[in-house]
Short mmCIF file of C-alpha atoms in Angstrom, two decimals:
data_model
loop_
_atom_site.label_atom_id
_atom_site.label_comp_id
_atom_site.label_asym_id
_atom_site.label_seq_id
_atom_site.Cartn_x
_atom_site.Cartn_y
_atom_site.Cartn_z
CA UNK A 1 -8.08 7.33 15.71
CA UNK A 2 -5.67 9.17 18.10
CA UNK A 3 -2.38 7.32 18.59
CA UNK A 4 -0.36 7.99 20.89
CA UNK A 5 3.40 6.87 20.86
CA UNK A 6 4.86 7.82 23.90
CA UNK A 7 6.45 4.61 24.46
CA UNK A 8 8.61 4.82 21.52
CA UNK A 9 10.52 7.77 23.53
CA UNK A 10 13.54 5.77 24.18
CA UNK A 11 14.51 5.48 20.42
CA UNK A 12 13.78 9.47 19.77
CA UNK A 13 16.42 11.93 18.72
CA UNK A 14 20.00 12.09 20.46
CA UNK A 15 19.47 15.96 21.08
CA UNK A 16 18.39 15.53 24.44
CA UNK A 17 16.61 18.85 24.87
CA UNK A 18 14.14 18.14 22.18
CA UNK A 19 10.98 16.16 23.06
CA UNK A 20 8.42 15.33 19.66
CA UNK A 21 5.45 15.12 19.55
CA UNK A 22 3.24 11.37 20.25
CA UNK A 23 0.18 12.42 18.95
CA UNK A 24 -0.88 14.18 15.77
CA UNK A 25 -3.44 17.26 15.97
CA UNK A 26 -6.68 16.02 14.16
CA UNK A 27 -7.20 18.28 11.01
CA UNK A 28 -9.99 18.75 9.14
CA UNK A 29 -10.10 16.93 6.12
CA UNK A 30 -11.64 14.25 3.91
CA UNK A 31 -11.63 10.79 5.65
CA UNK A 32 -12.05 8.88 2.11
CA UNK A 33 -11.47 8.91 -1.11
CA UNK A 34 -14.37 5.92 -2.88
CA UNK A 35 -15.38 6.72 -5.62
CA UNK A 36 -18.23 5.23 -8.30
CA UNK A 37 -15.73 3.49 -10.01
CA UNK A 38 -14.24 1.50 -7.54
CA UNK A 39 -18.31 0.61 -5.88
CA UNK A 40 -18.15 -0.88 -9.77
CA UNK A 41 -14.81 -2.84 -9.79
CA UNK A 42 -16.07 -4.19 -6.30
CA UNK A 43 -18.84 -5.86 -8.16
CA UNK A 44 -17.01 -6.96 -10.57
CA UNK A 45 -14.57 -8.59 -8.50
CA UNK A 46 -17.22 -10.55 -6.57
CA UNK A 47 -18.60 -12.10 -9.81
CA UNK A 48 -14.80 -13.45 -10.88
CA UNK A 49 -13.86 -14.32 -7.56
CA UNK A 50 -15.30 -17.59 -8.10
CA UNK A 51 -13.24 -18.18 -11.30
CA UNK A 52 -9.83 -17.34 -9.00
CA UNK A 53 -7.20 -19.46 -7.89
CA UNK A 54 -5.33 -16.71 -5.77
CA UNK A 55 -5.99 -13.03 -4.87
CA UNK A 56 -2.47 -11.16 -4.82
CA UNK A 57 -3.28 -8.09 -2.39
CA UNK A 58 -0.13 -5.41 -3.23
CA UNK A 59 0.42 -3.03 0.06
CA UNK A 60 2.91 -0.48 0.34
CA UNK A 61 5.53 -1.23 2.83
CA UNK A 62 6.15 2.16 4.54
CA UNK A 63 1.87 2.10 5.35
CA UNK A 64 1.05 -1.58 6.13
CA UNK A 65 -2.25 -0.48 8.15
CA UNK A 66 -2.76 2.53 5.71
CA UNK A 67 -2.75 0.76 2.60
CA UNK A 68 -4.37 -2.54 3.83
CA UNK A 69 -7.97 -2.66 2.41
CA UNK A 70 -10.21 -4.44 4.87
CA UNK A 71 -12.70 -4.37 1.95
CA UNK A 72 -10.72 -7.55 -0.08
CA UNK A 73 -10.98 -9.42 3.39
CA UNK A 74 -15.22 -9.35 3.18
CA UNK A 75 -15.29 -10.18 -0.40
CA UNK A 76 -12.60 -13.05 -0.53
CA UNK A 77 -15.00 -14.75 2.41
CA UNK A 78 -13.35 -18.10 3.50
CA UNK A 79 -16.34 -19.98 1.31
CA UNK A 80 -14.96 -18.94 -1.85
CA UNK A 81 -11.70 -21.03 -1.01
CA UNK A 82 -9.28 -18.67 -2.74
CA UNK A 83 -5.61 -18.56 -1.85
CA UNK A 84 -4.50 -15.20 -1.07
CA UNK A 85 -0.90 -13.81 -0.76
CA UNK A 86 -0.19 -10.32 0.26
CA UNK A 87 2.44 -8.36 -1.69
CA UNK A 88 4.64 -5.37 0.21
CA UNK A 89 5.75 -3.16 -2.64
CA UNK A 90 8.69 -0.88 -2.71
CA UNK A 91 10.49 -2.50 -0.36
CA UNK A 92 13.67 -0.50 -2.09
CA UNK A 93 12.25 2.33 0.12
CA UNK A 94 12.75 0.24 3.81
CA UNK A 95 16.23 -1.15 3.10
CA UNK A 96 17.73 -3.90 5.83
CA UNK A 97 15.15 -2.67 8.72
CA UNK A 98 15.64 -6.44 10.38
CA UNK A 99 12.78 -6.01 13.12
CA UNK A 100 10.29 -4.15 11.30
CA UNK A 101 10.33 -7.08 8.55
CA UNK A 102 9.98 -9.01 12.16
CA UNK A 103 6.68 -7.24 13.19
CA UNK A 104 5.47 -8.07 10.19
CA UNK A 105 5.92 -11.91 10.00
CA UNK A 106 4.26 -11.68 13.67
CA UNK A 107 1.12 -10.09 12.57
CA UNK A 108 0.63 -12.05 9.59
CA UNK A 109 1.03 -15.36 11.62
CA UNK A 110 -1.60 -14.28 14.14
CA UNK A 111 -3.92 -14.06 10.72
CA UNK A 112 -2.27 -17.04 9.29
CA UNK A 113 -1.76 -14.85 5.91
CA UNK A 114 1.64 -15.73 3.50
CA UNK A 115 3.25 -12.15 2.08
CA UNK A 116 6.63 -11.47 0.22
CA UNK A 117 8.23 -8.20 -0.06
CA UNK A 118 9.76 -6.79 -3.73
CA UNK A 119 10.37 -4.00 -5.83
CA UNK A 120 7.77 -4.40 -8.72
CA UNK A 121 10.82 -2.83 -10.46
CA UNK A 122 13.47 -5.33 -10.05
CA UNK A 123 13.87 -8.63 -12.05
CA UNK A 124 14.62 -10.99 -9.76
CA UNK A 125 11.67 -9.93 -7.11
CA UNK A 126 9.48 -10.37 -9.81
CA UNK A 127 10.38 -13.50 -10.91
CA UNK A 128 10.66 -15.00 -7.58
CA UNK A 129 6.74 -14.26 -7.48
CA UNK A 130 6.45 -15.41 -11.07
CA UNK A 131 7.73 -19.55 -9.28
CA UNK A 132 5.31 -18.73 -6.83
CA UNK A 133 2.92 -18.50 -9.15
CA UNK A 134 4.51 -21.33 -11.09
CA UNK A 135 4.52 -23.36 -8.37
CA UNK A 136 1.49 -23.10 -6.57
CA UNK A 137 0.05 -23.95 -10.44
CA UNK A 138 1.81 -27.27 -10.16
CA UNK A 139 0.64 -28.16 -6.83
CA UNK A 140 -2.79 -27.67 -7.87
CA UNK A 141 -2.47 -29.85 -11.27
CA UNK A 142 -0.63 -32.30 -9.08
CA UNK A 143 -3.43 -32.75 -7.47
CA UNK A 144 -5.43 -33.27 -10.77
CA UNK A 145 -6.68 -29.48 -11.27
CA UNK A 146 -6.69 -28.82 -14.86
CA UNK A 147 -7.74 -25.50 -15.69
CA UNK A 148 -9.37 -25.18 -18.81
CA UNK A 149 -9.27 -21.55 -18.27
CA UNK A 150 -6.13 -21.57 -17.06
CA UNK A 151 -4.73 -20.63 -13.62
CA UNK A 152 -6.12 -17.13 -12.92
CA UNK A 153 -4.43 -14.32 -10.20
CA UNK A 154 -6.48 -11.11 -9.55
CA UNK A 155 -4.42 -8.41 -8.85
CA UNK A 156 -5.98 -6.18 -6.07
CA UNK A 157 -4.97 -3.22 -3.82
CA UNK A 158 -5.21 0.58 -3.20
CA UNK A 159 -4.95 3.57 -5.83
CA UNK A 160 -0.63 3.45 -6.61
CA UNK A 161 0.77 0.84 -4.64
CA UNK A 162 2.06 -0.81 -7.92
CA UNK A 163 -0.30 -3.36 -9.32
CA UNK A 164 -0.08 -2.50 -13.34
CA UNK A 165 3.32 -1.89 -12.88
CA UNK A 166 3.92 -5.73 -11.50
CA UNK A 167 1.53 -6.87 -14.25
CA UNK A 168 3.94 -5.16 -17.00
CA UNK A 169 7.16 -6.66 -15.43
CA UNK A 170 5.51 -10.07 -14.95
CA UNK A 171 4.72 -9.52 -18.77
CA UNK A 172 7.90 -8.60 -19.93
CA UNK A 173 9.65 -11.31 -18.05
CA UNK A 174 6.49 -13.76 -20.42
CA UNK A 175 7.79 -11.99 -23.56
CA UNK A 176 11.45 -11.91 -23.23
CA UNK A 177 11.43 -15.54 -22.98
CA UNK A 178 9.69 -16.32 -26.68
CA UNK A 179 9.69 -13.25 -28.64
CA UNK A 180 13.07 -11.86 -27.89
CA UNK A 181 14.25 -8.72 -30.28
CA UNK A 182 10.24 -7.55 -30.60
CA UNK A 183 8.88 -4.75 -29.47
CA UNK A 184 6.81 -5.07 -26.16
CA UNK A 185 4.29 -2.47 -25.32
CA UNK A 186 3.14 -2.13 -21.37
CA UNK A 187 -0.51 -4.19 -21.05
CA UNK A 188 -1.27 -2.42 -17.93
CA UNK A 189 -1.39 1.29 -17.89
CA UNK A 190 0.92 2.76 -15.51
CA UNK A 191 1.29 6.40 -13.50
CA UNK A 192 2.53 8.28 -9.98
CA UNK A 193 -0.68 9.55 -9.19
CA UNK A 194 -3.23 7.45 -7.98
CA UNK A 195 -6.41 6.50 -10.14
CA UNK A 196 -4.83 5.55 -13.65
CA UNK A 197 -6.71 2.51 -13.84
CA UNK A 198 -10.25 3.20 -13.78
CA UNK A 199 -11.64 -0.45 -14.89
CA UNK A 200 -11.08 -3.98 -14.69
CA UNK A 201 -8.35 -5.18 -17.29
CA UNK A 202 -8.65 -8.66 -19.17
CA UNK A 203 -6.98 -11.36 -18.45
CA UNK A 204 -3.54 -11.03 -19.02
CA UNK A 205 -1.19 -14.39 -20.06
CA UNK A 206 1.93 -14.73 -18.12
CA UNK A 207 3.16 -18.38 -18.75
CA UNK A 208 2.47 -20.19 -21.64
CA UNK A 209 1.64 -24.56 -21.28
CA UNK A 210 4.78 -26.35 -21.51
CA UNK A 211 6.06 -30.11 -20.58
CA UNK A 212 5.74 -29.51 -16.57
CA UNK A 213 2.23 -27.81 -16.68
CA UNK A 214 -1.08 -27.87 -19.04
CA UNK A 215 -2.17 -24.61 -17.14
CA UNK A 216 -1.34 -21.61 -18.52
CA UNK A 217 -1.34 -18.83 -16.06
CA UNK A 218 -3.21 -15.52 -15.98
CA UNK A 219 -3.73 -12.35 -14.27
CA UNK A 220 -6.03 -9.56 -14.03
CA UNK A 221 -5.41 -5.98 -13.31
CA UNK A 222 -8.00 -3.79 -11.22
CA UNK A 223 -8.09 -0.39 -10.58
CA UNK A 224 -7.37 0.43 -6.95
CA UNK A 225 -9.92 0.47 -3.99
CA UNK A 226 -10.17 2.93 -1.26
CA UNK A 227 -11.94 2.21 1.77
CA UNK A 228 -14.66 3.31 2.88
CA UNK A 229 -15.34 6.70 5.26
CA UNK A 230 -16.58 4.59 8.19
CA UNK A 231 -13.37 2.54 8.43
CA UNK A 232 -10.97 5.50 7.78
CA UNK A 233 -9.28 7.79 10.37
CA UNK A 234 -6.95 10.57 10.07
CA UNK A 235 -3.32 8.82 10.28
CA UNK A 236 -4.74 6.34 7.69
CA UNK A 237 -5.47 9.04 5.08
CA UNK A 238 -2.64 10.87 6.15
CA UNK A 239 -0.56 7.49 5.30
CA UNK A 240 -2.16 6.89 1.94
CA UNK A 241 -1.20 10.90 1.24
CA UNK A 242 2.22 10.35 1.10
CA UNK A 243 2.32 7.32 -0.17
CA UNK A 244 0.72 8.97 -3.47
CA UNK A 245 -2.43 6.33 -3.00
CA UNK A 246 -5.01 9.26 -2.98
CA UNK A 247 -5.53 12.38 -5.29
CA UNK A 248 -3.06 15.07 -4.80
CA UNK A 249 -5.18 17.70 -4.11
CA UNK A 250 -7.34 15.85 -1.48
CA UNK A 251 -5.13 16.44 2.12
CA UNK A 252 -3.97 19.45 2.42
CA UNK A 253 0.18 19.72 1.22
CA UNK A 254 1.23 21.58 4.77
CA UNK A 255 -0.99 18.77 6.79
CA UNK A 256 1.01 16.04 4.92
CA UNK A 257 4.08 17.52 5.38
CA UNK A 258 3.23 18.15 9.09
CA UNK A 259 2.69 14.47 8.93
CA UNK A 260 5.58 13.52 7.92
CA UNK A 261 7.84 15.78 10.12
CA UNK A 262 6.09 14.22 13.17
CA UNK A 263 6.64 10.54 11.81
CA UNK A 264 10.44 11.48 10.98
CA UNK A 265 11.13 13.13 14.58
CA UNK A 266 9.41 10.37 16.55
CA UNK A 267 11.67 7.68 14.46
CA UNK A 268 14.73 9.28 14.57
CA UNK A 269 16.63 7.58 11.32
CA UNK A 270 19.46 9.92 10.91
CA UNK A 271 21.70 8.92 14.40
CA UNK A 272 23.00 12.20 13.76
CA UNK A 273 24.52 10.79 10.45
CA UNK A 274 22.08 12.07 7.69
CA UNK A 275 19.63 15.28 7.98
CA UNK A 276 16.20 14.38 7.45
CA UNK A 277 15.57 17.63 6.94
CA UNK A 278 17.52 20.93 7.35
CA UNK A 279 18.94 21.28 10.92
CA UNK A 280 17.40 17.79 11.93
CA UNK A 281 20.29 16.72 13.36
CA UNK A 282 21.60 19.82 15.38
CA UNK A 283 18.06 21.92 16.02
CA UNK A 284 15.46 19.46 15.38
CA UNK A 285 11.72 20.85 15.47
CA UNK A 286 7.89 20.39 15.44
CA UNK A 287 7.49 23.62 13.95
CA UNK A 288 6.35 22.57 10.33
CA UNK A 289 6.37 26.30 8.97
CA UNK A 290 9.47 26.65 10.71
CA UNK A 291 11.08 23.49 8.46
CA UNK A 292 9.57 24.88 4.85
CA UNK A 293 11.30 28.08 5.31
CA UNK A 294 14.76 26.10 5.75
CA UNK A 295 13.58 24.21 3.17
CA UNK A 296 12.92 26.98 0.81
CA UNK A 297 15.00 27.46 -2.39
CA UNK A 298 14.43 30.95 -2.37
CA UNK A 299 11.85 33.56 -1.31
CA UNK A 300 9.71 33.53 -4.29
CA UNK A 301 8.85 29.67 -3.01
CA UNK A 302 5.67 29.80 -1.23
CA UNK A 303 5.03 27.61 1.85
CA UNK A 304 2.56 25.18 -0.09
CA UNK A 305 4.80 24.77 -3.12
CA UNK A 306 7.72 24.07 -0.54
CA UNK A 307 5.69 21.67 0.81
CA UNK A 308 4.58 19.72 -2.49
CA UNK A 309 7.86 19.25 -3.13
CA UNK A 310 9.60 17.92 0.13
CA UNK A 311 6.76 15.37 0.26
CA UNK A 312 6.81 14.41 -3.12
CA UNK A 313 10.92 13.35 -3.23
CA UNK A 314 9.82 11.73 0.39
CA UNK A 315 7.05 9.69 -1.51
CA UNK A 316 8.97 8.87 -4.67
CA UNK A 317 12.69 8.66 -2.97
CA UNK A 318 12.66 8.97 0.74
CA UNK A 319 14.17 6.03 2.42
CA UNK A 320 13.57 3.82 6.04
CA UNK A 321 10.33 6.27 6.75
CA UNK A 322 7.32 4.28 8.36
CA UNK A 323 3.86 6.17 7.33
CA UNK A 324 1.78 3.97 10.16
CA UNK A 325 3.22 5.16 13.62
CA UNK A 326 1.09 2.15 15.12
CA UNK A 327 4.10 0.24 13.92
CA UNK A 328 6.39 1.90 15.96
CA UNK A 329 4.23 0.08 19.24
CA UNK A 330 5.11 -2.16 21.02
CA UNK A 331 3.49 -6.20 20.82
CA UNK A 332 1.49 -5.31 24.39
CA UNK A 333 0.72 -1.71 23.13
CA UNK A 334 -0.31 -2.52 19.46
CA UNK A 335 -2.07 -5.92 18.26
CA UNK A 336 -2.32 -6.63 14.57
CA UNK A 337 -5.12 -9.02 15.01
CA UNK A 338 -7.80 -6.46 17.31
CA UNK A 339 -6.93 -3.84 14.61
CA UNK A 340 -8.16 -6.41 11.71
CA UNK A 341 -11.11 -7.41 13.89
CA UNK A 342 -12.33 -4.08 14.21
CA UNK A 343 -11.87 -3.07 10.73
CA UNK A 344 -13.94 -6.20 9.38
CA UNK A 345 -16.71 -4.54 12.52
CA UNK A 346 -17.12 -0.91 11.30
CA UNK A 347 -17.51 -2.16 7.70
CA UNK A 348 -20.24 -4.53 8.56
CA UNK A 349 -21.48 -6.20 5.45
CA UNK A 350 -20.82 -4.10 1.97
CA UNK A 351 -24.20 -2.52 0.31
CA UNK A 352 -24.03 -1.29 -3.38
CA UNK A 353 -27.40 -0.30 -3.74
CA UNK A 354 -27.03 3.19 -5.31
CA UNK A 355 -23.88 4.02 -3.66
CA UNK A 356 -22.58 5.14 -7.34
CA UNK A 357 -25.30 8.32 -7.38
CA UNK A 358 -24.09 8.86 -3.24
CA UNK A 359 -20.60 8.78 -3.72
CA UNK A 360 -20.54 11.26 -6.75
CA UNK A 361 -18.91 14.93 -6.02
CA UNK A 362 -18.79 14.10 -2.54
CA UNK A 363 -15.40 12.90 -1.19
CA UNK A 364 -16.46 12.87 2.00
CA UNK A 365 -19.27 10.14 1.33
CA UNK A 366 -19.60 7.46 4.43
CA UNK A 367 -21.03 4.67 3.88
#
């Protein structure tokens, strides 16, 4: 998909000789990253969906559109009943950006979805999400649902948006509160490169019965799901490039750097206060090969290496960038809703049948 983002012109740079540019040259390169594994997990999840109280859905919030998986929306269909809540993850990385947070609540009242933003990192996030957990446990028993097998979460999203990381903070938050002075060891299996969790996890306790509930609650971790060729573009594996959610070596390091030069001169973040890059403030550019050279260390620093590592403290550190330049539209120039619609359209109805033989050595596979 070719987006162009001319209307966001009137928040672009303060050097008013420079113009960036609104739409994004269309390089060749894989459109997905599926794999066998995940055509396995998404069986899987279908035969323990019906044992599920709530699907948590973890998205990255600098790539709302990039790391939504319109692949959980056809398998939690609206007969299985299950609650789901969508989780933005590293919200440490968009800090007090007021109306984005406002685009969102728009678009996921037009779906009538419920989502929370936290740092799977940070305490108090994850124990806010730990009550809502807790609470939406009580409301059910309230209402005379006792659980023999207890109150059960499944954990979904794409490859390294933070899922076994929230799993082992949810844990530790479990353990500190009746084993305190033992040893803990991570139940989820965590990494920065996307793919570390290959299978579906057991359950995995987080509350224990006490006097205010009989259900103990429990959640499963999943290995994440990409989606699949026919519903990908180019700015949505771009997105998922930089924010780590597909293999390293699958884009090209100088296209995702590109990438993110274009996204950082059509937003415009530093108000001449903070270079985004060297000379952004005072000689902004388009030129990408033009930016690794001022960004090389020294001349021994090839262009690709440059570019590895400018992208990588962007994906691990970088702060206020938006991967998705769709959210950058306006409300009459961008709806939330038509984009959902015809994401659920080009994935039609989901066919396993020896997709696993397909898929393998072929990142390219469409299906």
């Amino acid at each position: 998909m070719h987006i162009n983002v001319r209307g966001t012109r009137k928040i672009i740079s303060n050097v008013s000789s420079f113009t960036p540019r609104y739409e994004f040259p269309k390089y060749s390169m894989p459109l997905t990253d599926f794999k066998g594994h995940q055509v396995k997990a998404l069986k899987t999840f279908e035969k323990l969906l019906p044992q599920m109280n709530m699907i948590i859905e973890l998205r990255d919030i600098r790539a709302p559109l990039s790391t939504r998986n319109v692949v959980f929306d056809r398998i939690a269909r609206k007969e299985h009943d299950v609650m789901k809540l969508v989780v933005y993850t590293r919200k440490d990385l968009m800090p007090g950006n007021k109306p984005y947070i406002g685009k969102l609540k728009n678009w996921h009242e037009e779906l009538g979805e419920k989502f929370i933003l936290l740092d799977c990192r940070n305490k108090t996030d994850v124990r806010n999400l730990l009550k809502i957990l807790e609470w939406q446990n009580y409301e059910l028993e309230t209402n005379g649902g006792y659980l023999p097998m207890g109150y059960r979460a499944l954990i979904t999203g794409m490859p390294n948006v933070g899922k076994s990381t929230l799993i082992n903070s949810l844990r530790t938050i479990f353990h500190n509160q009746g084993n305190m002075g033992r040893k803990f060891k991570k139940v989820a299996k965590t990494g920065a490169e996307a793919g570390v969790t290959r299978a579906t996890s057991e359950v995995i306790r987080v509350t224990s019965r006490n006097t205010e509930s009989r259900n103990e609650i429990y959640l499963i971790d999943t290995p994440g799901i990409g989606v699949p060729g026919r519903v990908s573009d180019h700015n949505r594996m771009l997105g998922l490039a930089l924010c780590g959610s597909v293999k390293n070596n699958l884009v090209d390091p100088i296209f995702q750097a590109d990438y993110l030069l274009y996204l950082m001169n059509l937003q415009n973040l530093n108000d001449g206060r903070t270079e985004l890059y060297p000379g952004s403030t005072n000689s902004p550019t388009n030129d990408i090969y033009d930016v690794l050279r001022r960004l090389q260390v020294n001349k021994s620093q090839n262009e690709k290496s440059t570019a590895i590592e400018w992208t990588n403290k962007w994906r691990l550190h970088g702060k206020g960038i938006i991967f998705d330049p769709e959210v950058l539209l306006n409300n009459d120039e961008f709806s939330y809703k038509n984009y959902v619609n015809d994401q659920l359209e080009k994935l039609g109805d989901l066919s396993y049948e020896g997709l696993s033989n397909k898929l393998k050595g072929n990142p390219n596979q469409v299906f």
